[in-house]
Short mmCIF file of C-alpha atoms (C1' of nucleotides) in Angstrom, two decimals:
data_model
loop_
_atom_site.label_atom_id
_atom_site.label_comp_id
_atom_site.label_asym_id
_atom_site.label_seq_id
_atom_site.Cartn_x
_atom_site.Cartn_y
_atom_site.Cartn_z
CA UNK A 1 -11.68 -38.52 2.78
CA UNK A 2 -10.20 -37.10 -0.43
CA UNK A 3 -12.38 -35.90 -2.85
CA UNK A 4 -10.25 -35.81 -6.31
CA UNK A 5 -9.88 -32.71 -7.81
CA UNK A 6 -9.52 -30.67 -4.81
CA UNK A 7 -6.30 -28.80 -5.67
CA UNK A 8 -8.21 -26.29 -8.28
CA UNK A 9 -10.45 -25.53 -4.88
CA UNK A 10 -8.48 -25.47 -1.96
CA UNK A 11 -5.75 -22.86 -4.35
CA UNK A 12 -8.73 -20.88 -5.19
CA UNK A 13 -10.11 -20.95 -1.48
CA UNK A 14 -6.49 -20.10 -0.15
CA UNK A 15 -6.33 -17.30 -2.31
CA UNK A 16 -10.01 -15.52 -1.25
CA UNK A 17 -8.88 -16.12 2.29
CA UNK A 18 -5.36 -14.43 1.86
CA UNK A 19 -7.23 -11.38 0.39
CA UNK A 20 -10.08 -11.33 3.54
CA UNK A 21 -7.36 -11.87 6.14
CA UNK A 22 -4.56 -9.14 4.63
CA UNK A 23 -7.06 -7.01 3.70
CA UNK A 24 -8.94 -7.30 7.64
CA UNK A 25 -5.32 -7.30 9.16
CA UNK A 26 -4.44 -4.44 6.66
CA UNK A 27 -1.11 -5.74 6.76
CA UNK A 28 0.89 -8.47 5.15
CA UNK A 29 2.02 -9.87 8.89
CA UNK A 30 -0.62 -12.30 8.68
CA UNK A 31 0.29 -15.88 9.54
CA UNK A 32 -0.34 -18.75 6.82
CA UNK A 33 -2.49 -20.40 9.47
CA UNK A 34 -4.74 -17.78 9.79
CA UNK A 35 -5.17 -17.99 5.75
CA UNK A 36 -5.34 -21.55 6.06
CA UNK A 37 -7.85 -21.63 8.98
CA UNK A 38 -10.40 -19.30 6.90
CA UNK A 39 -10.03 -21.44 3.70
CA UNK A 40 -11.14 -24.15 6.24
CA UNK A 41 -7.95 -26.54 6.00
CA UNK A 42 -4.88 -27.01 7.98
CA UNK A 43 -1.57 -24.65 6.99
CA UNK A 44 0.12 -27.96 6.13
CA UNK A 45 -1.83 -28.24 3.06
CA UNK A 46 -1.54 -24.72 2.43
CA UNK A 47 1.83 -25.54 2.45
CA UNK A 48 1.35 -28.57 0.09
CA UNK A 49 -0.41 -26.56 -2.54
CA UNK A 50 1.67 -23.50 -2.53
CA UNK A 51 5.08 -24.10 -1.17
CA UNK A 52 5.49 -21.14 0.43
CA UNK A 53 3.87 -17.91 2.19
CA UNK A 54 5.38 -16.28 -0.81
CA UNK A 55 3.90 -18.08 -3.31
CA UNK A 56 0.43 -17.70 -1.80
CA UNK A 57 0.89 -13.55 -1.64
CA UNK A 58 1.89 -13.79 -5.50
CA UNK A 59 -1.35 -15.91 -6.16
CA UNK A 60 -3.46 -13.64 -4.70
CA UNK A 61 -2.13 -11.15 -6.45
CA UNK A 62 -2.42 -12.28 -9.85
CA UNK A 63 -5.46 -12.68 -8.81
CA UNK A 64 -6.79 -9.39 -7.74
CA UNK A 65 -4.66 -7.80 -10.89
CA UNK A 66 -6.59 -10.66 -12.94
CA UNK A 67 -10.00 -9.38 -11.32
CA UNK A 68 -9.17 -5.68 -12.46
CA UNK A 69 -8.15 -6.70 -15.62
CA UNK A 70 -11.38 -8.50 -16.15
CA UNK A 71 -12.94 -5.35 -14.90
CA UNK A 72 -11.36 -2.58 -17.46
CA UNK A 73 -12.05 -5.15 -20.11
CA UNK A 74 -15.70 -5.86 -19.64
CA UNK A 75 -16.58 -1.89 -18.96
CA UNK A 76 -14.63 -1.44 -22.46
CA UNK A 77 -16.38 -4.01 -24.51
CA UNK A 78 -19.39 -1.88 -25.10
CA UNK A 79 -17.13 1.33 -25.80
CA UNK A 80 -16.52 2.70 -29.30
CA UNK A 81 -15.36 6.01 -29.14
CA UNK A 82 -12.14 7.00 -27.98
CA UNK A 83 -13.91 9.20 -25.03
CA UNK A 84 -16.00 6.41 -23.86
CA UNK A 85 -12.94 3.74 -23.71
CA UNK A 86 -11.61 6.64 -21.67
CA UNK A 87 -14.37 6.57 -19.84
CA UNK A 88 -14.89 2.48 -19.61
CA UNK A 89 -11.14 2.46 -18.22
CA UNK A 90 -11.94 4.66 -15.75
CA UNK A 91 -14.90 3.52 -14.52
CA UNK A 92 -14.22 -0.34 -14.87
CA UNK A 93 -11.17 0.98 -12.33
CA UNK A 94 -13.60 1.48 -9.72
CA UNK A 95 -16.24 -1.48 -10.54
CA UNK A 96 -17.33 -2.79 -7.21
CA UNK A 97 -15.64 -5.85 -7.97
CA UNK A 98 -12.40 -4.60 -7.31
CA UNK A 99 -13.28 -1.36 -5.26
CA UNK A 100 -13.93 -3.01 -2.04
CA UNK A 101 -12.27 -2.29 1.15
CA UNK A 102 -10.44 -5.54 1.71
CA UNK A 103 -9.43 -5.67 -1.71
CA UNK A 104 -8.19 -2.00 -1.63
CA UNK A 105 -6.57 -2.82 1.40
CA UNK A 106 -4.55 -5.92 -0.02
CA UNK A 107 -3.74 -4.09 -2.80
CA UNK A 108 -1.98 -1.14 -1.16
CA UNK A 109 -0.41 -4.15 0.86
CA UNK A 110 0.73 -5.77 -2.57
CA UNK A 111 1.75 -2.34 -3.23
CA UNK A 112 4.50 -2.56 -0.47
CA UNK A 113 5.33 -6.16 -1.67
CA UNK A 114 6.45 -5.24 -4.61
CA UNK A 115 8.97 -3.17 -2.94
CA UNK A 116 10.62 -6.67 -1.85
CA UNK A 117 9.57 -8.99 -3.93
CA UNK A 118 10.71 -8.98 -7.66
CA UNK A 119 7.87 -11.32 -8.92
CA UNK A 120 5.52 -9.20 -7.28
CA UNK A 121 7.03 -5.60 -8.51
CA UNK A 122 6.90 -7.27 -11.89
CA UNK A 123 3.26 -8.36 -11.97
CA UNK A 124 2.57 -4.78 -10.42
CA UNK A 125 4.61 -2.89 -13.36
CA UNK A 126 2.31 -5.02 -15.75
CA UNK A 127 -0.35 -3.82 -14.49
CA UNK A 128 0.78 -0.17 -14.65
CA UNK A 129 2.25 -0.18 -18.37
CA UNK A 130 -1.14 -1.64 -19.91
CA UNK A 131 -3.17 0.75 -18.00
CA UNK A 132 -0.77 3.76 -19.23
CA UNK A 133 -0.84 2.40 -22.52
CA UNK A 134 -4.29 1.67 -22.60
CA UNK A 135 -4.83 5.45 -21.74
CA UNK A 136 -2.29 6.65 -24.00
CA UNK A 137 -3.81 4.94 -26.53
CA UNK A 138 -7.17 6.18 -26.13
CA UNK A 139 -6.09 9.70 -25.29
CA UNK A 140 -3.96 10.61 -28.33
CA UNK A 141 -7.11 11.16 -30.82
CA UNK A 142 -8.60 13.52 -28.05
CA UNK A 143 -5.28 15.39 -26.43
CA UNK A 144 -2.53 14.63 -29.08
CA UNK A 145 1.07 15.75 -27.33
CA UNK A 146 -0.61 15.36 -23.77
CA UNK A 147 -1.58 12.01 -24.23
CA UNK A 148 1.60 10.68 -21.87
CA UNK A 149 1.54 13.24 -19.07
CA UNK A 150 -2.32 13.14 -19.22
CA UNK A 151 -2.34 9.04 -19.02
CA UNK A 152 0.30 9.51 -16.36
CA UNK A 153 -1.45 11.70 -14.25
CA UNK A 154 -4.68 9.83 -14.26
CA UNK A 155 -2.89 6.64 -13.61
CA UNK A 156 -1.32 8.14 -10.26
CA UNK A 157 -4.77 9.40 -9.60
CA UNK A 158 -6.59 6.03 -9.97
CA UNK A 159 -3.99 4.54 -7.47
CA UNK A 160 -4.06 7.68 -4.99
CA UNK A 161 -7.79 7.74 -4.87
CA UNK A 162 -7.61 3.95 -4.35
CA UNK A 163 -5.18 3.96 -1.33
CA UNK A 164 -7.35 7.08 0.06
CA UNK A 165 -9.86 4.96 0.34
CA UNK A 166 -8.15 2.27 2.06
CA UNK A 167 -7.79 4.72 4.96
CA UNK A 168 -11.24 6.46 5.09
CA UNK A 169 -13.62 4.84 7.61
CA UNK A 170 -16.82 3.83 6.39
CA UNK A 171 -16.90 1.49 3.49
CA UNK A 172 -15.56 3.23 -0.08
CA UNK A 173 -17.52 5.89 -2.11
CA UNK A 174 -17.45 4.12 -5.07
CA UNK A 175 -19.88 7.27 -6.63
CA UNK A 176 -17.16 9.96 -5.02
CA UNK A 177 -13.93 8.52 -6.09
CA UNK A 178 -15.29 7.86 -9.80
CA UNK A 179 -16.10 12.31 -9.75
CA UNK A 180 -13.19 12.59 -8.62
CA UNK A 181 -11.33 11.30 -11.07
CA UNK A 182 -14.15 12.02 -13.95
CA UNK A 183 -13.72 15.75 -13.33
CA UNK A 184 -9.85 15.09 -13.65
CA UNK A 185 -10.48 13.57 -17.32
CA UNK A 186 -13.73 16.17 -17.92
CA UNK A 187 -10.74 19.07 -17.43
CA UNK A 188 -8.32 17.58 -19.53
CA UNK A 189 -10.37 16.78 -22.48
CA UNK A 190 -12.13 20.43 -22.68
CA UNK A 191 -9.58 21.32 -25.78
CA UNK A 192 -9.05 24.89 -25.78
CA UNK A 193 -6.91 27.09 -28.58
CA UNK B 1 31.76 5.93 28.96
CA UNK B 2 28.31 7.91 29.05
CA UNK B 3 28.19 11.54 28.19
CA UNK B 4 25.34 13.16 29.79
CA UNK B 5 22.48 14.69 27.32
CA UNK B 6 22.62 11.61 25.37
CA UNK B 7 18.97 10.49 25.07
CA UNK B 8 18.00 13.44 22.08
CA UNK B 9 21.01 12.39 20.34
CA UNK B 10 20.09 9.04 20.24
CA UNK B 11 16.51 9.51 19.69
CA UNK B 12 17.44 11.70 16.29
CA UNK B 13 19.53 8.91 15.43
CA UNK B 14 17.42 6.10 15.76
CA UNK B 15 14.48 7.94 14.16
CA UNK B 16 16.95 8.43 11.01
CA UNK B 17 17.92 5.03 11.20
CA UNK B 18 14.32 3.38 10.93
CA UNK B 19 13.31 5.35 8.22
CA UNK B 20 16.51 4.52 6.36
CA UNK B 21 16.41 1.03 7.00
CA UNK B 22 12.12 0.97 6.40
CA UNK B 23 12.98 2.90 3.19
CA UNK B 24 15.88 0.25 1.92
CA UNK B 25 14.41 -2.59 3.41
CA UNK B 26 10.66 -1.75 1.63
CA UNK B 27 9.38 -3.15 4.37
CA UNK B 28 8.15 -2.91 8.10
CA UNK B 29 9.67 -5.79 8.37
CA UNK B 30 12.61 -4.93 9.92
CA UNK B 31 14.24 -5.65 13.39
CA UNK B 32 15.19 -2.93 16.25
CA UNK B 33 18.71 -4.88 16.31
CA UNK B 34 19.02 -3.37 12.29
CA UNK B 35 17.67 -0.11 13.28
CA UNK B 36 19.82 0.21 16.59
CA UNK B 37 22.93 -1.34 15.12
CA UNK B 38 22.68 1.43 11.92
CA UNK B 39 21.42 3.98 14.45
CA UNK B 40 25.24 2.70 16.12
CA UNK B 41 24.11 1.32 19.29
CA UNK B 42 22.69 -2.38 21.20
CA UNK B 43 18.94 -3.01 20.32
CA UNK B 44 18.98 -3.07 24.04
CA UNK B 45 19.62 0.91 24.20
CA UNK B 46 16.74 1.32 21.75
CA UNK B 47 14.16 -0.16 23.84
CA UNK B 48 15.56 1.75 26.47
CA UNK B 49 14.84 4.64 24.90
CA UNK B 50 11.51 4.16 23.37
CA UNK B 51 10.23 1.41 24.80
CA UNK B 52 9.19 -0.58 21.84
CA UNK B 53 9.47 -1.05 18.12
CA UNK B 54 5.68 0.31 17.91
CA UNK B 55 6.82 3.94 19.52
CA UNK B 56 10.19 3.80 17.44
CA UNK B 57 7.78 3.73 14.12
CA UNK B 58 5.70 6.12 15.43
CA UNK B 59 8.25 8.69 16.34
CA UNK B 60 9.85 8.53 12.55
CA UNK B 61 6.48 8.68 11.52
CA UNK B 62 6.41 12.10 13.16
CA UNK B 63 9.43 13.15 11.82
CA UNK B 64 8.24 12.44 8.16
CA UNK B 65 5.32 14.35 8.45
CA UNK B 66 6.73 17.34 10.79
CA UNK B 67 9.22 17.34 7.84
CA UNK B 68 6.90 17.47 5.01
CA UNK B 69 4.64 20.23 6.97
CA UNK B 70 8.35 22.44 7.32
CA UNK B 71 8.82 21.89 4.14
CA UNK B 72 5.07 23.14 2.79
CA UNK B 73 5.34 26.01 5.41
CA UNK B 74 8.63 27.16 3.98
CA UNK B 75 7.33 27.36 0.99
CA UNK B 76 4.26 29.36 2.25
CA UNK B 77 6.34 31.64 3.60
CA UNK B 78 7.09 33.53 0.74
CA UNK B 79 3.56 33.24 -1.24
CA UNK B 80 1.36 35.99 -0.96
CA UNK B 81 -1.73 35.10 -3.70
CA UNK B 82 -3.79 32.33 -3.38
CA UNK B 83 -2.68 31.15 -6.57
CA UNK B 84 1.14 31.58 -5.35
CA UNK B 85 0.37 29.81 -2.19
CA UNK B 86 -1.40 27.34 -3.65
CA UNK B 87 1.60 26.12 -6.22
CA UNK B 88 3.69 26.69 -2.81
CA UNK B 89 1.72 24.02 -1.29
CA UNK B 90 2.32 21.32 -4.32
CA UNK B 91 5.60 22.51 -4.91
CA UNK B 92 6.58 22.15 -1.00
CA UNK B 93 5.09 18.48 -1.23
CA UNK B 94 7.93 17.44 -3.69
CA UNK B 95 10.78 19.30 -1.88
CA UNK B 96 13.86 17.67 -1.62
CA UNK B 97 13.88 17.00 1.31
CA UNK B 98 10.68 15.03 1.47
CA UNK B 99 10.50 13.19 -1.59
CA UNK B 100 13.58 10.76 -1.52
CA UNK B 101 13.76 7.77 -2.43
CA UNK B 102 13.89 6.26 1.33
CA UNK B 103 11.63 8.68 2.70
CA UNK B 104 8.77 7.98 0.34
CA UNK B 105 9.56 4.23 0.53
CA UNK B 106 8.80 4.85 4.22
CA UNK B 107 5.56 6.98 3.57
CA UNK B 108 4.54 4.22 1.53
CA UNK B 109 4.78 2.01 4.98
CA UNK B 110 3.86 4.06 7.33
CA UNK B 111 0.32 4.49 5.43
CA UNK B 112 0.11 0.62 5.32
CA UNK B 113 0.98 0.90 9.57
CA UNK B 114 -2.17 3.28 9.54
CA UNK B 115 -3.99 0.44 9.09
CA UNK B 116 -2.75 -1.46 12.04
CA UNK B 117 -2.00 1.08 14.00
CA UNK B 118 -4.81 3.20 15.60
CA UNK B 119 -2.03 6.19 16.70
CA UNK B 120 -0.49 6.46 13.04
CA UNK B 121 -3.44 6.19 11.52
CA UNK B 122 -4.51 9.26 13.58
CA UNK B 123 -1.22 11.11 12.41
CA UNK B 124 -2.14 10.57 8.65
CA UNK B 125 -5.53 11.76 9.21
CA UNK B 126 -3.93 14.79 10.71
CA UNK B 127 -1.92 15.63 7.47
CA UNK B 128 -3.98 14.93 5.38
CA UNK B 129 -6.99 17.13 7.06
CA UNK B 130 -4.63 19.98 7.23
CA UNK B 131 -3.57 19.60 3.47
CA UNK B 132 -7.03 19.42 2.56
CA UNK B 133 -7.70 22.45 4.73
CA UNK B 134 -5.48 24.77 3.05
CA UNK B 135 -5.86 23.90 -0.25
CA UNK B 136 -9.06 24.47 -0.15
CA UNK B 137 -8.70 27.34 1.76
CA UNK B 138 -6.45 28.52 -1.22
CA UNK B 139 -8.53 27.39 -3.60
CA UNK B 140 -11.83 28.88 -2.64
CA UNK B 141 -11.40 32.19 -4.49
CA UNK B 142 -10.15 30.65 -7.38
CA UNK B 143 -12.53 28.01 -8.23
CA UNK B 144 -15.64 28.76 -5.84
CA UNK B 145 -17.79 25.58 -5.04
CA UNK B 146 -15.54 23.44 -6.83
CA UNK B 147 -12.89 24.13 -3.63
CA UNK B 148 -14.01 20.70 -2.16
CA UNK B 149 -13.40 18.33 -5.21
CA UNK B 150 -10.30 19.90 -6.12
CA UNK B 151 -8.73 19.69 -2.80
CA UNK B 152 -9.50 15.88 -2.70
CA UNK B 153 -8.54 15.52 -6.07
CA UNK B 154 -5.29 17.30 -5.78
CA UNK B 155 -4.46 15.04 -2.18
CA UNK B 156 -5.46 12.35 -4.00
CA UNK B 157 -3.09 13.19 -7.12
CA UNK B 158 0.03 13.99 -4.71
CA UNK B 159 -0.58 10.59 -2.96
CA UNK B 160 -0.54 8.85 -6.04
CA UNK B 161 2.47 10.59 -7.44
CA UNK B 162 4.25 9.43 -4.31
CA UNK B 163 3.23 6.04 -3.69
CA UNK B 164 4.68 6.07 -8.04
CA UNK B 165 7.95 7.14 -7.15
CA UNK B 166 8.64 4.53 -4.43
CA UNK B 167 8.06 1.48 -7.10
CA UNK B 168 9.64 3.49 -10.23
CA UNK B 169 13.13 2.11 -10.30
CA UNK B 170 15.55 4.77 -10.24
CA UNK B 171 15.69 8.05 -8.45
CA UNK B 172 12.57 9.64 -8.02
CA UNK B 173 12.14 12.21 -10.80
CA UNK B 174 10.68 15.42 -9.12
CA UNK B 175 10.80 17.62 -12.17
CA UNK B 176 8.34 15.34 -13.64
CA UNK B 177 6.12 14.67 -10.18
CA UNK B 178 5.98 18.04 -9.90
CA UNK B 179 4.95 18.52 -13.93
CA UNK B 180 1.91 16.16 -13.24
CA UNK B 181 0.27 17.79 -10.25
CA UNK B 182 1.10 21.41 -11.84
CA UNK B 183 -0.86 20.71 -14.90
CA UNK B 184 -3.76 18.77 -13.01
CA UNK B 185 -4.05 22.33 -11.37
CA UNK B 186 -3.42 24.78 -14.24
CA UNK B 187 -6.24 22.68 -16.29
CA UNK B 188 -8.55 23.30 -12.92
CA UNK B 189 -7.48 26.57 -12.89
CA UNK B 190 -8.19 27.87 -16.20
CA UNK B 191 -11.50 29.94 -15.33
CA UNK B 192 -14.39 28.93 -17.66
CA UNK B 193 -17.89 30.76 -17.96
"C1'" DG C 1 33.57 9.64 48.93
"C1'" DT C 2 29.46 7.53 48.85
"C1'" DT C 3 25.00 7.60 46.69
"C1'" DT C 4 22.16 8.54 42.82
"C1'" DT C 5 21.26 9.27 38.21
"C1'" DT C 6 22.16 8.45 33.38
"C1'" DG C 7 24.10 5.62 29.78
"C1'" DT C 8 25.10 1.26 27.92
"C1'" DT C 9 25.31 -3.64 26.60
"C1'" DG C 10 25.70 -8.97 26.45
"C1'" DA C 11 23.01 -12.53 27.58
"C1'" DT C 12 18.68 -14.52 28.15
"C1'" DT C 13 13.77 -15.46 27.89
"C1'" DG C 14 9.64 -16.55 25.76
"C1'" DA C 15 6.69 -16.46 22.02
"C1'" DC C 16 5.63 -17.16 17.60
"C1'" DG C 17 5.62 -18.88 13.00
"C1'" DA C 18 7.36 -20.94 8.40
"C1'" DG C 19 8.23 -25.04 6.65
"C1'" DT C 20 8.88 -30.33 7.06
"C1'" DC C 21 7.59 -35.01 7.95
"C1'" DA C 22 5.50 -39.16 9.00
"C1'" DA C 23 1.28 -41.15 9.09
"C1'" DT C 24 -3.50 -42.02 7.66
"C1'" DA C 25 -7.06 -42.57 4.31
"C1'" DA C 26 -9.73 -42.50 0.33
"C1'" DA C 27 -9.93 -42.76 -4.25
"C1'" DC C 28 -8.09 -44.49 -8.88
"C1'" DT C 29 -5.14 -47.99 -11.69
"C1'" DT C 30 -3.90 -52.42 -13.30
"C1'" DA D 1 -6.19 -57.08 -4.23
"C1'" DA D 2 -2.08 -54.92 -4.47
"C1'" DG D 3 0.02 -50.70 -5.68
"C1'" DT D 4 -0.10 -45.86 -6.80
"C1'" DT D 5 -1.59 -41.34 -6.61
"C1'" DT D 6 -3.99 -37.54 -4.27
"C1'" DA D 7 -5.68 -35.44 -0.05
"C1'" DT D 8 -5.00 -34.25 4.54
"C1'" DT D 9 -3.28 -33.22 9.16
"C1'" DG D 10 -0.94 -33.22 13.96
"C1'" DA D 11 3.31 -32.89 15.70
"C1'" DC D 12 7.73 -31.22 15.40
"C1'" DT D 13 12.00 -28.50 14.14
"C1'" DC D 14 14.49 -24.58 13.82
"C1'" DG D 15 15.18 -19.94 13.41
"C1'" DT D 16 14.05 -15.31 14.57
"C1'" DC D 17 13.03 -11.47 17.30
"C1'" DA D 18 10.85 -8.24 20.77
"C1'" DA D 19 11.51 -7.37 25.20
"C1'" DT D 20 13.80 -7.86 29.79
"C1'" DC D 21 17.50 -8.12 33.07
"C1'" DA D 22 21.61 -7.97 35.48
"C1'" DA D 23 25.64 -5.80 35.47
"C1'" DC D 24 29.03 -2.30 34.64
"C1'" DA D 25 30.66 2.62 33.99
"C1'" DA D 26 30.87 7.38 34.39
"C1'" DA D 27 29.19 11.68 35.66
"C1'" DA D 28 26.41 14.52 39.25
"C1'" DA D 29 24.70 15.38 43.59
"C1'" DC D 30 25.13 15.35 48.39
#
DNA sequence: GTTTTTGTTGATTGACGAGTCAATAAACTT
DNA sequence: AAGTTTATTGACTCGTCAATCAACAAAAAC
């Protein structure tokens, strides 16, 4: 009984469930039925939608990248000084939208995806050179010359503090991983001589 | 033609093999016929050996992180301050011998097994308690209360440096790893008030 | 010199899973 | 109302792969 307009749904259904099953698996050797079953359909119309098992990773994706992106942006658009962009970067990079363990987990999954899959290792270097540049950007006025390492280092942090978290038990310390990473930028930005 | 004292041999070599072919491939995804054949033997002698593809990953799991600990322990060796140690400690986590191209591809896998995998996850903990352990160990009389945080930061920092160097393209620069986690410590430990 | 142990593999089994297809049905179009 | 497009699925194909087995070979033990 086909209700028009379906497509939009069952794509964005296909791609929560991809994200709920890798992340709950915690690994990418998840079947497309399984993804299927949870959006409620039949892997044949998974199939119709996205072509392939591929295509449905890369979705999903896009997605969660999309999600962050939406993140950074929103914690930014209050923001006016330099510092407190720093800040909004930072802190958008651990909004509970994004910093949840299934998500974590399908991101460090993606993670390894991109280490196969060109599209994918694209999308992920995307991600990576706005987020330096963001921080470069931001950084300069307070750090001059150390803006690159500085936006470098904190960039590795983010993504080592996220993947850390994929492997504690418990559910993610949103509060600990932000200090973490706070005191990281509080260091760097006391300018001395 | 079977020469007796065989089974180490082959063990060494098949552990080498999977974390070559893990590290080229990206990906867990590989068979025990491409392990075994690069390894220079029948799949068939593999699971002989170690029973299943499971144990295989676990034992070059092993010999990644008995590596790395070698490696930080050499390092150690010579270090007699706790600042000294403590730089021996970073410095050993980007030696040469770890932090290759393959081998941190491999890392990068072997934390996504960790998920699956209730025996490597267990292994990971391991390390990454007794990182934590001495660094903070190291870093007590240096920094006082702060010990905790830095440790976790600094983990979190090396992680993230690593899991960086298996997606940048090219071979992984350890000068500049090693520039990163350095200054993230020199800023922590310049002494204030 | 026969039996046992160790080493080794080709062939096979059995399961599983991505992707395809034919068929069915409900909407929209003309 | 006939035809077209969109939605949907059960059944099937075809390939792959972990794991097993039967068999063979050489050294060691007795």
């Amino acid at each position: 009984m086909p209700k028009l307009g379906a497509e939009p749904i069952r794509r964005a259904a296909l791609v929560k469930a991809t994200i709920e099953t890798v992340g709950e698996a915690g690994s990418l050797e998840v079947t497309v039925a399984q993804i299927a079953r949870r959006a409620g359909m039949s892997s044949a119309l998974a199939h119709h939608y996205f072509g392939s098992k591929e295509q449905i990773f890369l979705a999903a994706m896009r997605s969660i990248l999309t999600l962050y992106g939406a993140e950074v942006r929103g914690a930014l658009s209050t923001a006016t000084t330099a510092e407190s962009r720093l800040r909004a970067i930072v802190s958008g990079s651990f909004a509970p939208g994004s910093f949840r363990r299934e998500t974590i987990s399908a991101w460090l999954n993606f993670y390894v995806l991109a280490q196969t899959l060109p599209e994918a290792y694209r999308l992920l270097r995307v991600y990576q050179r706005r987020l330096r540049s963001n921080l470069r950007h931001e950084l300069r006025p307070l750090v001059g010359a150390r803006a690159e390492a500085v936006a470098r280092g904190l960039g590795a942090l983010i993504d080592g503090v996220y993947i850390r978290a994929a492997l504690a038990d418990g559910a993610p310390d949103r509060a600990y991983a932000l200090k973490i990473v706070t005191e990281y930028l509080d260091r760097e930005l006391e300018v001395r001589e």
